Amino acid sequence: MKKRNQWLMIGGAAAAATLFTATAFAYTPNTDGYNAFKEVLKANNLSADTIESATVNGSFSVKVDGESVLDLDGKAKAADAEDGHIVSSDINFTLKGVARSASLYSNNDESIYMVDRTHNLNYRVINLGEENAGNHRERSDEDDRDVRSMSKAEEALLDFVVGDLKNNFSVANHADGSKTITADIDEKDIPLPIRLLMDAAESKDRAGSRHVEESSADWERIKQFPFFQGLEDINLEEQLPELTEDFAIEHVKLQFTVNANNELQSVQGELEVSGKDEAGIAHTVEIEGAGDISGINATTPDVYDPAGKNIEIIDAATFDDRG
């Protein structure tokens, strides 16, 4: 009878495993997802120097206690050039119900054009740091020589920090050879090393917030531009409460889609945190973001045409101590 019970237990376990495998085969959370994630890290580290142009679309949103604080979306096109980079971008955002739209164009490292599409105004920002012009390409060349795969020690450190979170990664393979890797983590799953890193980062952020007042004079000047009028009365410190007690990360979700060569195509992220402010009031903050990359080595940024436009000059050097 004892042997019969053993066989029943083994058979039951086998049946349960078969049922679980059948129902979860298409999207199974196990270390395969984590291993796929590491392969993406390695592949993008090695292929970063091969991107000469690309288009990036992105979005970002913040909610506090279920109420929208910020919604942002935009597109950026960038390409390498002999004298630096060519960049064009469009951005739209709504901050506490106030909507704004703008475009930026840069053909070199010395100045950029900004178009306030909300008010149909044009600006040229000069003196962005001429001393750095042309140096970026030299640094990039040096970085290319240092490009290497993740070392065994670095991989071991990553494995240690991630810990049991390896089981929170999953991978879905698609017919075209691409795959989607997802990390879905609840507060109870976050291991001690990451908790300690979060506590250290939170303490550093609090210390840094004491220096915000130093930029208040520049902000007062910036608020005079029509683009920022209507936003000056929005107190971000009130809208984004500082969580000083019982801080916890409730949920984190990261999702990456890569092609058959493990090159990143898109990324999505969700973060939910909770805690109490200095008055002891509980809050929940939800942050979501997404981005996708396209037109790799086939992107041509838009070029600003100043002809016939009334352009106001903004000297960036007057906003800090470089002048």
XYZ file of C-alpha atoms in Angstrom, residues 8 42 136-137 153 279 308:
7
model
C -0.052 7.945 -6.812
C 24.773 42.127 -23.750
C 31.325 64.707 -28.379
C 32.531 62.788 -31.403
C 32.020 39.352 -12.454
C 1.633 65.608 7.684
C 10.269 84.932 -42.849
